[in-house]
Amino acid sequence: MFNRTSLQAAAALASISLVSGCGVFSDSESTGDQRIVIGTTSSPTTLDPAAAWDNSWELFRNVFQTLVSFPTGSTAPQSDAADCKFTDTASRVFECKLLDGLKFSNGHKLDAEAVRHSIERIRTINHKGGPNGMLGSLGKIETVGDRTIVFRLNKSDATFPFVLATPAMSLVDPAEYPADKLRTDGKLVGSGPYVLDSYAERKTAELTKNATYKGFAARKNGGVTIKYYDDSEAMVAALRKDEIDATYRGLTAEEVVALQEDKPENKGLQIVESTGADIRYLVFNTQDSAAAKPAVRKAIAQLVDRDELVNKVYQGTAEPLYSMVPKGIAAHTTKFFDRYGMPSVPKAKKILKDAGVETPVKMDFWYTTDRYGSSTAAEFTELKRQLEESKLFEVELHGKPWKEFQAGYQAGEYPVFGRGWFPDFPDPDNFVAPFLGKENVLGTPYVSERITGELLPKSRRESDRGTVTDEFVEAQEIMVQDVRLLPLWQGKLYIAAGEDIGGGERALDPQTVMQLWELHRRASW
């Protein structure tokens, strides 16, 4: 998860489509003391930032601070808890000065030592699947007095400020968070816009305003209740019953389309559409005997019909993707289409025959049942249909809730599995680097010396991200040759909300993380 050039493309919120009723009111016409209730199918896997490189960030962004952040509309990291800048010309010394008088919500001082502790414990704990992989360029951290922190990098890395802006780098209280192990008491203490008053795993999170907060967020509500749902059907039903004010993450394509229809059950509802950079893809674990064969991976790449998948399952709420770098991000290509063209059974059959692979190839495909919404099951059913229709594959499907699913793929248990990627910040590096190396976010080692040893280091020396296109075009070509990852589609993000809820058009930051403080109940119509 990393970034550079086309931040606007992923950050821009494209449109608001009101199902019925009135036009949009300005943010000034709001009642800022009222609570908002949000529904989502994306529940945290952990309450400790040192373990999270996933959807837990959506909670973290609202209860923790980072040194720098991405307010809505920003194209580069802006001041959050500190003012920061590179102090050299080689992008190897990054200095931050904390705002004066910062405190954690428990009253403890947020000083330079707390910052050092917060980042160092990520490296010390080195949680599998956690964010330590994002800190590969960090050499050492120095503190100067109570307010100044100096990050000395072991190599040039113009993306380092963007890493610090992710919720993975949330600032935590040394008195509450051990230096060498995760916090496991189910509680959370931060210095962000809200305080977590109570939390019931996979059920609810109650947030109230943090009275000591100092930062950029202008809170437009009196607090937020988050309700976590196991499936989107129950979440949409709750929205229609006015049990929740808005939804985030998890709506199926059918539900988005249905919510836009002019029907009595949609009276008083609206849909906010966000142009996203989120992608879906398959991961091949080469520890598996079948997935280890390049011919098997290439045959699957030759058979998958993305157009049919998107049309049948996602009904216009997504589009086919032929590169791990999506549209709207610098260096996007269509390398998989260039290599494989249209889906072809004869071509796939030849690939397997030439490699001496007996058919049908039996494989197990795994997916999460709740992280990305209920459409995921239908997506994998369609992939199974396409592959088995060729008579070249026999596919058995397995679905698990995200927490169990995550533990399984990190342990290397799944031959083929589906993942989604929501960018930490939209840059081609963020769609390449996290997936490569002996230790990566997928738990399946993928070593490419050309990419990790040459192309990425060269690109990271360039602070002008518009000049690194060639490096990432070549990286994508290598990834197409390897077929360790198979991109499927690029999606859009939708917020469904009551007509009286404002701020939805500003609620998603450039990392597509929900900024709950933007949501409010409009005072009048």
PDB file of N, CA and C in Angstrom, residues 285-287 435 437-440 443-447 484:
ATOM      1  N   ASN A 285      -0.869 -19.491  -4.989  1.00  0.00           N
ATOM      2  CA  ASN A 285       0.123 -19.910  -4.005  1.00  0.00           C
ATOM      3  C   ASN A 285       0.974 -21.018  -4.613  1.00  0.00           C
ATOM      4  N   THR A 286       2.226 -20.712  -4.928  1.00  0.00           N
ATOM      5  CA  THR A 286       3.073 -21.687  -5.628  1.00  0.00           C
ATOM      6  C   THR A 286       3.567 -22.807  -4.726  1.00  0.00           C
ATOM      7  N   GLN A 287       3.167 -22.816  -3.457  1.00  0.00           N
ATOM      8  CA  GLN A 287       3.438 -23.970  -2.609  1.00  0.00           C
ATOM      9  C   GLN A 287       2.490 -25.115  -2.944  1.00  0.00           C
ATOM     10  N   PHE A 435       2.823  -6.600  -2.874  1.00  0.00           N
ATOM     11  CA  PHE A 435       2.548  -7.988  -3.223  1.00  0.00           C
ATOM     12  C   PHE A 435       3.805  -8.797  -3.507  1.00  0.00           C
ATOM     13  N   GLY A 437       8.113  -9.833  -2.816  1.00  0.00           N
ATOM     14  CA  GLY A 437       9.082 -10.060  -1.756  1.00  0.00           C
ATOM     15  C   GLY A 437       8.814 -11.358  -1.020  1.00  0.00           C
ATOM     16  N   LYS A 438       9.783 -11.758  -0.204  1.00  0.00           N
ATOM     17  CA  LYS A 438       9.633 -12.981   0.587  1.00  0.00           C
ATOM     18  C   LYS A 438       8.538 -12.832   1.631  1.00  0.00           C
ATOM     19  N   GLU A 439       8.422 -11.637   2.176  1.00  0.00           N
ATOM     20  CA  GLU A 439       7.343 -11.349   3.119  1.00  0.00           C
ATOM     21  C   GLU A 439       6.493 -10.234   2.532  1.00  0.00           C
ATOM     22  N   ASN A 440       5.297 -10.565   2.157  1.00  0.00           N
ATOM     23  CA  ASN A 440       4.406  -9.562   1.580  1.00  0.00           C
ATOM     24  C   ASN A 440       3.040  -9.624   2.239  1.00  0.00           C
ATOM     25  N   GLY A 443       1.080 -13.151   2.246  1.00  0.00           N
ATOM     26  CA  GLY A 443       1.525 -14.351   2.924  1.00  0.00           C
ATOM     27  C   GLY A 443       2.037 -15.432   1.988  1.00  0.00           C
ATOM     28  N   THR A 444       2.179 -15.120   0.694  1.00  0.00           N
ATOM     29  CA  THR A 444       2.701 -16.060  -0.298  1.00  0.00           C
ATOM     30  C   THR A 444       3.915 -15.422  -0.959  1.00  0.00           C
ATOM     31  N   PRO A 445       5.120 -15.852  -0.645  1.00  0.00           N
ATOM     32  CA  PRO A 445       6.331 -15.228  -1.183  1.00  0.00           C
ATOM     33  C   PRO A 445       6.306 -15.125  -2.707  1.00  0.00           C
ATOM     34  N   TYR A 446       6.662 -13.965  -3.218  1.00  0.00           N
ATOM     35  CA  TYR A 446       6.732 -13.713  -4.663  1.00  0.00           C
ATOM     36  C   TYR A 446       7.981 -12.873  -4.902  1.00  0.00           C
ATOM     37  N   VAL A 447       9.051 -13.533  -5.336  1.00  0.00           N
ATOM     38  CA  VAL A 447      10.341 -12.871  -5.494  1.00  0.00           C
ATOM     39  C   VAL A 447      10.578 -12.538  -6.964  1.00  0.00           C
ATOM     40  N   ARG A 484       1.402 -14.637 -11.133  1.00  0.00           N
ATOM     41  CA  ARG A 484       1.235 -14.957  -9.717  1.00  0.00           C
ATOM     42  C   ARG A 484      -0.013 -14.273  -9.161  1.00  0.00           C
TER      43      ARG A 484
END
